[in-house]
Every structure is written in structure tokens, then in C-alpha cells.
PDB file of C-alpha atoms and ligand atoms in Angstrom:
ATOM      1  CA  UNK A  91     137.296  90.797  42.142  1.00 65.00           C
ATOM      2  CA  UNK A  92     136.640  91.388  45.864  1.00 66.00           C
ATOM      3  CA  UNK A  93     134.279  89.033  47.829  1.00 67.00           C
ATOM      4  CA  UNK A  94     132.284  92.059  49.183  1.00 66.00           C
ATOM      5  CA  UNK A  95     131.651  93.059  45.344  1.00 68.00           C
ATOM      6  CA  UNK A  96     130.948  89.416  44.569  1.00 70.00           C
ATOM      7  CA  UNK A  97     128.172  89.677  47.420  1.00 68.00           C
ATOM      8  CA  UNK A  98     126.638  92.647  46.033  1.00 68.00           C
ATOM      9  CA  UNK A  99     126.758  91.369  42.700  1.00 74.00           C
ATOM     10  CA  UNK A 100     125.004  88.204  43.820  1.00 72.00           C
ATOM     11  CA  UNK A 101     122.400  90.606  45.596  1.00 68.00           C
ATOM     12  CA  UNK A 102     121.817  92.095  42.392  1.00 72.00           C
ATOM     13  CA  UNK A 103     121.243  88.490  40.987  1.00 68.00           C
ATOM     14  CA  UNK A 104     124.260  88.698  38.679  1.00 69.00           C
ATOM     15  CA  UNK A 105     126.459  85.534  38.515  1.00 57.00           C
ATOM     16  CA  UNK A 106     130.026  86.373  38.990  1.00 48.00           C
ATOM     17  CA  UNK A 107     131.402  84.504  35.871  1.00 44.00           C
ATOM     18  CA  UNK A 108     129.740  87.163  33.786  1.00 43.00           C
ATOM     19  CA  UNK A 109     132.445  89.627  35.056  1.00 40.00           C
ATOM     20  CA  UNK A 110     135.467  87.383  35.562  1.00 39.00           C
ATOM     21  CA  UNK A 111     137.601  88.833  33.127  1.00 39.00           C
ATOM     22  CA  UNK A 112     136.680  92.583  33.616  1.00 40.00           C
ATOM     23  CA  UNK A 113     138.889  94.162  36.201  1.00 39.00           C
ATOM     24  CA  UNK A 114     136.635  96.780  38.308  1.00 40.00           C
ATOM     25  CA  UNK A 115     138.158  99.111  40.517  1.00 41.00           C
ATOM     26  CA  UNK A 116     136.252 100.054  43.430  1.00 40.00           C
ATOM     27  CA  UNK A 117     136.962 101.975  46.520  1.00 43.00           C
ATOM     28  CA  UNK A 118     137.463  99.108  49.090  1.00 40.00           C
ATOM     29  CA  UNK A 119     137.914 101.178  51.978  1.00 43.00           C
ATOM     30  CA  UNK A 120     134.689 102.950  51.609  1.00 42.00           C
ATOM     31  CA  UNK A 121     132.614  99.903  51.379  1.00 37.00           C
ATOM     32  CA  UNK A 122     134.303  98.173  54.309  1.00 38.00           C
ATOM     33  CA  UNK A 123     134.139 101.132  56.280  1.00 38.00           C
ATOM     34  CA  UNK A 124     130.439 101.204  55.515  1.00 37.00           C
ATOM     35  CA  UNK A 125     129.852  97.898  56.190  1.00 32.00           C
ATOM     36  CA  UNK A 126     131.977  97.508  59.425  1.00 35.00           C
ATOM     37  CA  UNK A 127     129.912 100.757  60.658  1.00 37.00           C
ATOM     38  CA  UNK A 128     126.892  98.883  59.706  1.00 33.00           C
ATOM     39  CA  UNK A 129     125.725 101.858  57.537  1.00 38.00           C
ATOM     40  CA  UNK A 130     124.830  99.761  54.707  1.00 39.00           C
ATOM     41  CA  UNK A 131     121.062  99.508  55.615  1.00 41.00           C
ATOM     42  CA  UNK A 132     119.196  97.218  53.234  1.00 38.00           C
ATOM     43  CA  UNK A 133     115.964  99.211  54.251  1.00 40.00           C
ATOM     44  CA  UNK A 134     117.375 102.714  54.351  1.00 44.00           C
ATOM     45  CA  UNK A 135     116.530 104.468  57.447  1.00 48.00           C
ATOM     46  CA  UNK A 136     114.332 107.353  57.122  1.00 46.00           C
ATOM     47  CA  UNK A 137     116.522 109.989  59.124  1.00 46.00           C
ATOM     48  CA  UNK A 138     116.352 113.399  58.221  1.00 49.00           C
ATOM     49  CA  UNK A 139     119.537 114.444  56.678  1.00 58.00           C
ATOM     50  CA  UNK A 140     121.204 117.465  57.792  1.00 79.00           C
ATOM     51  CA  UNK A 141     121.529 119.762  54.778  1.00 89.00           C
ATOM     52  CA  UNK A 142     123.863 122.777  54.094  1.00 93.00           C
ATOM     53  CA  UNK A 143     121.809 125.887  54.471  1.00 96.00           C
ATOM     54  CA  UNK A 144     121.174 126.409  50.669  1.00 96.00           C
ATOM     55  CA  UNK A 145     120.014 123.084  49.921  1.00 97.00           C
ATOM     56  CA  UNK A 146     117.813 122.988  53.112  1.00 97.00           C
ATOM     57  CA  UNK A 147     116.270 126.297  51.869  1.00 97.00           C
ATOM     58  CA  UNK A 148     115.514 124.503  48.616  1.00 98.00           C
ATOM     59  CA  UNK A 149     114.086 121.787  50.314  1.00 98.00           C
ATOM     60  CA  UNK A 150     111.729 123.879  52.478  1.00 98.00           C
ATOM     61  CA  UNK A 151     110.518 125.792  49.296  1.00 98.00           C
ATOM     62  CA  UNK A 152     109.691 122.462  47.545  1.00 98.00           C
ATOM     63  CA  UNK A 153     107.904 121.079  50.563  1.00 98.00           C
ATOM     64  CA  UNK A 154     105.326 123.980  50.105  1.00 98.00           C
ATOM     65  CA  UNK A 155     105.238 123.734  46.255  1.00 98.00           C
ATOM     66  CA  UNK A 156     101.836 124.195  44.592  1.00 98.00           C
ATOM     67  CA  UNK A 157     103.106 124.577  41.080  1.00 98.00           C
ATOM     68  CA  UNK A 158     101.297 121.545  39.596  1.00 98.00           C
ATOM     69  CA  UNK A 159      98.251 119.419  40.785  1.00 98.00           C
ATOM     70  CA  UNK A 160     100.501 116.757  42.506  1.00 98.00           C
ATOM     71  CA  UNK A 161     100.485 118.582  45.480  1.00 98.00           C
ATOM     72  CA  UNK A 162      96.737 118.093  46.222  1.00 98.00           C
ATOM     73  CA  UNK A 163      97.453 114.177  46.404  1.00 98.00           C
ATOM     74  CA  UNK A 164     100.880 114.063  47.921  1.00 98.00           C
ATOM     75  CA  UNK A 165     101.646 113.162  51.485  1.00 98.00           C
ATOM     76  CA  UNK A 166     104.653 115.113  51.411  1.00 98.00           C
ATOM     77  CA  UNK A 167     107.443 116.084  48.998  1.00 98.00           C
ATOM     78  CA  UNK A 168     110.490 113.994  48.502  1.00 98.00           C
ATOM     79  CA  UNK A 169     113.393 116.262  48.135  1.00 98.00           C
ATOM     80  CA  UNK A 170     116.177 113.889  47.932  1.00 98.00           C
ATOM     81  CA  UNK A 171     118.773 112.235  50.152  1.00 98.00           C
ATOM     82  CA  UNK A 172     122.585 111.685  50.635  1.00 98.00           C
ATOM     83  CA  UNK A 173     125.832 113.564  50.638  1.00 98.00           C
ATOM     84  CA  UNK A 174     125.293 117.154  49.633  1.00 97.00           C
ATOM     85  CA  UNK A 175     128.883 116.922  48.287  1.00 97.00           C
ATOM     86  CA  UNK A 176     128.350 113.883  46.349  1.00 98.00           C
ATOM     87  CA  UNK A 177     130.418 113.142  43.224  1.00 98.00           C
ATOM     88  CA  UNK A 178     127.603 110.980  42.123  1.00 98.00           C
ATOM     89  CA  UNK A 179     124.049 112.067  41.467  1.00 98.00           C
ATOM     90  CA  UNK A 180     121.675 109.273  40.891  1.00 98.00           C
ATOM     91  CA  UNK A 181     118.156 110.344  39.425  1.00 98.00           C
ATOM     92  CA  UNK A 182     115.005 108.346  39.398  1.00 98.00           C
ATOM     93  CA  UNK A 183     111.344 109.115  38.194  1.00 98.00           C
ATOM     94  CA  UNK A 184     109.035 110.201  40.951  1.00 98.00           C
ATOM     95  CA  UNK A 185     108.101 109.067  44.346  1.00 98.00           C
ATOM     96  CA  UNK A 186     106.126 105.902  44.564  1.00 97.00           C
ATOM     97  CA  UNK A 187     103.841 105.214  47.505  1.00 96.00           C
ATOM     98  CA  UNK A 188     106.697 104.187  50.078  1.00 96.00           C
ATOM     99  CA  UNK A 189     108.608 107.160  49.277  1.00 98.00           C
ATOM    100  CA  UNK A 190     105.479 109.437  49.602  1.00 98.00           C
ATOM    101  CA  UNK A 191     104.866 108.064  53.000  1.00 97.00           C
ATOM    102  CA  UNK A 192     108.438 108.187  54.130  1.00 97.00           C
ATOM    103  CA  UNK A 193     109.691 111.341  52.364  1.00 98.00           C
ATOM    104  CA  UNK A 194     112.786 109.609  51.202  1.00 98.00           C
ATOM    105  CA  UNK A 195     113.572 108.425  47.639  1.00 98.00           C
ATOM    106  CA  UNK A 196     114.005 104.848  46.754  1.00 98.00           C
ATOM    107  CA  UNK A 197     112.959 103.245  49.926  1.00 97.00           C
ATOM    108  CA  UNK A 198     110.931 100.168  48.653  1.00 93.00           C
ATOM    109  CA  UNK A 199     112.035  97.133  47.025  1.00 94.00           C
ATOM    110  CA  UNK A 200     113.349  99.037  43.991  1.00 96.00           C
ATOM    111  CA  UNK A 201     115.367 101.235  46.497  1.00 97.00           C
ATOM    112  CA  UNK A 202     116.855  98.074  48.066  1.00 96.00           C
ATOM    113  CA  UNK A 203     117.943  96.940  44.396  1.00 97.00           C
ATOM    114  CA  UNK A 204     119.455 100.329  43.853  1.00 98.00           C
ATOM    115  CA  UNK A 205     121.441 100.141  47.214  1.00 98.00           C
ATOM    116  CA  UNK A 206     122.932  96.815  45.965  1.00 97.00           C
ATOM    117  CA  UNK A 207     123.684  98.346  42.424  1.00 97.00           C
ATOM    118  CA  UNK A 208     125.501 101.178  44.092  1.00 98.00           C
ATOM    119  CA  UNK A 209     127.354  99.049  46.293  1.00 97.00           C
ATOM    120  CA  UNK A 210     128.669  96.691  43.706  1.00 96.00           C
ATOM    121  CA  UNK A 211     130.276 100.024  42.422  1.00 97.00           C
ATOM    122  CA  UNK A 212     131.741 100.581  45.753  1.00 97.00           C
ATOM    123  CA  UNK A 213     129.184 103.472  46.868  1.00 97.00           C
ATOM    124  CA  UNK A 214     127.236 103.130  49.711  1.00 97.00           C
ATOM    125  CA  UNK A 215     124.004 105.042  49.639  1.00 97.00           C
ATOM    126  CA  UNK A 216     125.110 107.676  52.053  1.00 97.00           C
ATOM    127  CA  UNK A 217     127.921 108.528  49.748  1.00 98.00           C
ATOM    128  CA  UNK A 218     125.723 109.563  46.611  1.00 98.00           C
ATOM    129  CA  UNK A 219     123.085 111.814  46.499  1.00 98.00           C
ATOM    130  CA  UNK A 220     119.721 110.510  45.272  1.00 98.00           C
ATOM    131  CA  UNK A 221     116.973 112.539  43.775  1.00 98.00           C
ATOM    132  CA  UNK A 222     113.887 112.299  41.391  1.00 98.00           C
ATOM    133  CA  UNK A 223     112.601 114.211  38.518  1.00 98.00           C
ATOM    134  CA  UNK A 224     109.349 114.786  40.409  1.00 98.00           C
ATOM    135  CA  UNK A 225     109.339 115.564  43.716  1.00 98.00           C
ATOM    136  CA  UNK A 226     105.680 114.540  44.346  1.00 98.00           C
ATOM    137  CA  UNK A 227     104.026 111.210  43.957  1.00 98.00           C
ATOM    138  CA  UNK A 228     101.981 110.799  40.580  1.00 98.00           C
ATOM    139  CA  UNK A 229      98.813 109.203  41.524  1.00 97.00           C
ATOM    140  CA  UNK A 230      98.620 105.165  41.230  1.00 95.00           C
ATOM    141  CA  UNK A 231     102.124 105.640  39.983  1.00 90.00           C
ATOM    142  CA  UNK A 232     101.149 106.845  36.629  1.00 97.00           C
ATOM    143  CA  UNK A 233     104.037 108.252  34.396  1.00 97.00           C
ATOM    144  CA  UNK A 234     104.616 112.084  35.171  1.00 98.00           C
ATOM    145  CA  UNK A 235     102.989 114.378  32.682  1.00 98.00           C
ATOM    146  CA  UNK A 236     104.944 116.998  30.696  1.00 98.00           C
ATOM    147  CA  UNK A 237     103.633 119.924  32.811  1.00 98.00           C
ATOM    148  CA  UNK A 238     104.518 118.124  35.961  1.00 98.00           C
ATOM    149  CA  UNK A 239     108.099 117.537  34.826  1.00 98.00           C
ATOM    150  CA  UNK A 240     108.135 121.425  33.475  1.00 98.00           C
ATOM    151  CA  UNK A 241     107.145 122.653  36.903  1.00 98.00           C
ATOM    152  CA  UNK A 242     109.605 120.604  38.744  1.00 98.00           C
ATOM    153  CA  UNK A 243     112.435 121.072  36.399  1.00 98.00           C
ATOM    154  CA  UNK A 244     114.037 124.229  38.039  1.00 98.00           C
ATOM    155  CA  UNK A 245     114.105 122.336  41.326  1.00 98.00           C
ATOM    156  CA  UNK A 246     116.466 119.456  40.036  1.00 98.00           C
ATOM    157  CA  UNK A 247     118.509 122.157  38.345  1.00 98.00           C
ATOM    158  CA  UNK A 248     118.925 123.913  41.634  1.00 98.00           C
ATOM    159  CA  UNK A 249     119.704 120.807  43.264  1.00 98.00           C
ATOM    160  CA  UNK A 250     122.568 120.269  40.595  1.00 98.00           C
ATOM    161  CA  UNK A 251     123.905 123.490  41.041  1.00 98.00           C
ATOM    162  CA  UNK A 252     124.217 123.210  44.649  1.00 98.00           C
ATOM    163  CA  UNK A 253     125.483 119.698  44.969  1.00 98.00           C
ATOM    164  CA  UNK A 254     127.733 120.036  41.899  1.00 98.00           C
ATOM    165  CA  UNK A 255     128.160 116.226  41.097  1.00 98.00           C
ATOM    166  CA  UNK A 256     130.743 115.011  38.901  1.00 98.00           C
ATOM    167  CA  UNK A 257     128.423 112.489  37.218  1.00 98.00           C
ATOM    168  CA  UNK A 258     124.948 111.675  37.039  1.00 98.00           C
ATOM    169  CA  UNK A 259     123.404 108.131  36.762  1.00 98.00           C
ATOM    170  CA  UNK A 260     119.973 108.508  35.287  1.00 98.00           C
ATOM    171  CA  UNK A 261     117.961 105.203  36.153  1.00 98.00           C
ATOM    172  CA  UNK A 262     115.073 104.376  34.047  1.00 98.00           C
ATOM    173  CA  UNK A 263     113.581 105.949  30.856  1.00 98.00           C
ATOM    174  CA  UNK A 264     111.416 108.352  32.321  1.00 98.00           C
ATOM    175  CA  UNK A 265     114.446 109.722  34.111  1.00 98.00           C
ATOM    176  CA  UNK A 266     116.795 109.750  31.401  1.00 98.00           C
ATOM    177  CA  UNK A 267     114.464 111.125  28.579  1.00 98.00           C
ATOM    178  CA  UNK A 268     113.298 114.033  30.786  1.00 98.00           C
ATOM    179  CA  UNK A 269     116.754 114.789  32.075  1.00 98.00           C
ATOM    180  CA  UNK A 270     118.134 114.810  28.660  1.00 98.00           C
ATOM    181  CA  UNK A 271     115.011 116.248  26.754  1.00 98.00           C
ATOM    182  CA  UNK A 272     115.278 113.182  24.218  1.00 98.00           C
ATOM    183  CA  UNK A 273     112.622 110.645  23.124  1.00 98.00           C
ATOM    184  CA  UNK A 274     115.447 107.974  22.259  1.00 98.00           C
ATOM    185  CA  UNK A 275     114.522 104.538  23.714  1.00 98.00           C
ATOM    186  CA  UNK A 276     116.395 103.656  26.693  1.00 98.00           C
ATOM    187  CA  UNK A 277     117.969 100.625  25.240  1.00 97.00           C
ATOM    188  CA  UNK A 278     119.625 103.036  22.685  1.00 98.00           C
ATOM    189  CA  UNK A 279     120.811 105.265  25.420  1.00 98.00           C
ATOM    190  CA  UNK A 280     122.928 102.494  27.236  1.00 98.00           C
ATOM    191  CA  UNK A 281     126.495 102.773  26.818  1.00 97.00           C
ATOM    192  CA  UNK A 282     126.651 106.615  25.733  1.00 98.00           C
ATOM    193  CA  UNK A 283     127.991 109.543  27.426  1.00 98.00           C
ATOM    194  CA  UNK A 284     125.461 112.152  27.400  1.00 98.00           C
ATOM    195  CA  UNK A 285     125.520 115.749  28.941  1.00 98.00           C
ATOM    196  CA  UNK A 286     123.068 117.215  31.016  1.00 98.00           C
ATOM    197  CA  UNK A 287     121.563 120.050  29.027  1.00 97.00           C
ATOM    198  CA  UNK A 288     123.637 123.413  28.908  1.00 95.00           C
ATOM    199  CA  UNK A 289     126.467 121.919  31.056  1.00 97.00           C
ATOM    200  CA  UNK A 290     129.397 119.537  30.426  1.00 96.00           C
ATOM    201  CA  UNK A 291     128.276 117.137  33.198  1.00 98.00           C
ATOM    202  CA  UNK A 292     128.165 113.567  32.106  1.00 98.00           C
ATOM    203  CA  UNK A 293     125.033 111.669  32.302  1.00 98.00           C
ATOM    204  CA  UNK A 294     124.861 107.824  32.019  1.00 98.00           C
ATOM    205  CA  UNK A 295     121.768 105.917  31.574  1.00 98.00           C
ATOM    206  CA  UNK A 296     120.800 102.470  32.905  1.00 98.00           C
ATOM    207  CA  UNK A 297     117.543 100.630  33.568  1.00 98.00           C
ATOM    208  CA  UNK A 298     115.524 101.404  36.749  1.00 98.00           C
ATOM    209  CA  UNK A 299     115.594  98.933  39.389  1.00 98.00           C
ATOM    210  CA  UNK A 300     111.783  98.385  39.447  1.00 97.00           C
ATOM    211  CA  UNK A 301     112.212  97.161  35.862  1.00 97.00           C
ATOM    212  CA  UNK A 302     115.112  94.869  36.767  1.00 97.00           C
ATOM    213  CA  UNK A 303     112.712  93.582  39.445  1.00 97.00           C
ATOM    214  CA  UNK A 304     110.423  92.697  36.723  1.00 97.00           C
ATOM    215  CA  UNK A 305     113.178  91.527  34.247  1.00 96.00           C
ATOM    216  CA  UNK A 306     116.089  90.032  36.317  1.00 95.00           C
ATOM    217  CA  UNK A 307     117.771  88.931  33.087  1.00 95.00           C
ATOM    218  CA  UNK A 308     118.477  92.660  32.446  1.00 95.00           C
ATOM    219  CA  UNK A 309     120.705  92.797  35.411  1.00 95.00           C
ATOM    220  CA  UNK A 310     123.752  91.698  33.412  1.00 96.00           C
ATOM    221  CA  UNK A 311     123.284  94.870  31.147  1.00 97.00           C
ATOM    222  CA  UNK A 312     122.920  97.127  34.114  1.00 98.00           C
ATOM    223  CA  UNK A 313     126.252  95.992  35.589  1.00 97.00           C
ATOM    224  CA  UNK A 314     127.788  96.470  31.928  1.00 98.00           C
ATOM    225  CA  UNK A 315     126.219 100.182  32.365  1.00 98.00           C
ATOM    226  CA  UNK A 316     127.502 100.649  35.908  1.00 98.00           C
ATOM    227  CA  UNK A 317     130.858  99.490  34.987  1.00 98.00           C
ATOM    228  CA  UNK A 318     130.631 102.155  31.961  1.00 98.00           C
ATOM    229  CA  UNK A 319     129.647 104.736  34.323  1.00 98.00           C
ATOM    230  CA  UNK A 320     132.588 103.864  36.741  1.00 98.00           C
ATOM    231  CA  UNK A 321     135.020 104.073  33.862  1.00 98.00           C
ATOM    232  CA  UNK A 322     133.512 107.653  32.726  1.00 98.00           C
ATOM    233  CA  UNK A 323     134.027 108.952  36.273  1.00 98.00           C
ATOM    234  CA  UNK A 324     137.590 107.647  36.726  1.00 98.00           C
ATOM    235  CA  UNK A 325     138.420 109.284  33.471  1.00 97.00           C
ATOM    236  CA  UNK A 326     137.367 112.740  34.501  1.00 96.00           C
ATOM    237  CA  UNK A 327     138.530 112.396  38.101  1.00 95.00           C
TER     238      UNK A 327
HETATM  239  N1  URA B 414     111.281 104.966  41.578  1.00 63.45           N
HETATM  240  C1  URA B 414     111.830 106.256  41.428  1.00 63.45           C
HETATM  241  O1  URA B 414     112.003 106.398  40.382  1.00 63.45           O
HETATM  242  N2  URA B 414     111.867 106.897  42.510  1.00 63.45           N
HETATM  243  C2  URA B 414     111.925 106.713  43.765  1.00 63.45           C
HETATM  244  O2  URA B 414     111.994 107.569  44.566  1.00 63.45           O
HETATM  245  C3  URA B 414     111.269 105.359  43.841  1.00 63.45           C
HETATM  246  C4  URA B 414     111.012 104.618  43.021  1.00 63.45           C
END
């Protein structure tokens, strides 16, 4: 295990001895380059990314969306952020207060932990694409309503069609169940390779970083999930 990987596992709160016997292959040069260029912001910067024209058109369409009532309470839509050519698409639930304010997904405490999870996999935040099931914040961070998920569904599908990721990492129950159209408890979804509906795109499920902040003991399970996701990715590339 490399020292920088140890460092990010430590940030995730995972003791290295948990993984001593499990070799993990990660893209060392990408991590080192990212660190040396100081790109690994613990608090992500809110810089508008330059999107290819089709994604940009979609983002502009979403920005004025009024398909559900969430448009009435949002500050702004949260389209997603990252590499438009990403192999990895990370999908969360919905913007929270910080994300609604900044227009970028996963920028709060949970976002910092997500960054550490990604870095432990050798994936700087900038290298993946991060989006949510919902593009608008539900008031008081309540769970998304089915009609809101339905209204937003085609946006996520269009993002997937344009980005063409190789693998999806669904973080949290809401993301996993809505993405896969399943009601299976998240604990039972872990360790399974699912497919995004009507495609062969693999989906791996793990716990939401906000849940990990409340239940740090579960971080070991998440590291198992992330290793499983990396193995799945490696097997298809
Ligand atoms: N939680 C999510 O699921 N998505 C965000 O963007 C922020 C917090």
C-alpha cells in the first residue's frame, strides 16, 4: 500500500491494518500529479467547469426547469461537476443547503469525505463526474418525493448518455434505490454488481458519506465496497 493511499484511508478514518493483506491497484501517477498540482482541494472550489456543448445545453435547460415544485424553493439547480469524459460517475441523492448555495454537488462535510473516498481509490475529484438523482434541493433536506425523482429522471439519463461512464458508484440508499428502481435495503445491495436500467452499465452501491459521518464504524464496509468497485472497473477495462 502506498503512503498517500494510507493517508486518504486515514482521512476516511480507516485503520490501515484492515487492508494490509489486500493489494489494491490505484493510479499512482494521477494521485501524485493531482497532489503536486495542489488540485486536491479538501474544500472543492466552486469554479464553473467548462462543459462540452451538449452537456452545457443540458445544464442550461436544467437551470430553468420547472417540472416539479422544487424549483420554487431552490436557490439554483445543481447540474453536476467533473470530467465530462469520466470513466466514473458518482451519483448521490440531492443537493443540500451548501450545494444549493454553491451550485455544486458534495461541497459540504459529506463532500470532503467523498473526496477522501475517491482519493483512496486513486481518483481525484476532478477525474470523475459527480451528479445527483435530483438537481434541486428538497426543503429541509427531506427525502425526494417519487414525483420529483420522475421529473428529474430524464436529466440524469441524458447526463449518462453524454458522459458515457464505464461504471457508476451510487452513494446512499436514495441514490441506489432510485437509480436501480429497487426497494432492496442498501445493506443487501452492497457487494453486488447491478446494471443501470436498459443498459449494461455497471452500478456499484455503497453508503452515503453523510451516513458515514454519523456512523464512522461503517467506513470499513465502504472501503470494501470501493475495492469491489475498483475490481469491477478493472475487469471491464
Ligand atoms: N448529498 C448528496 O447526496 N448530494 C449532494 O450533492 C450533497 C449531499
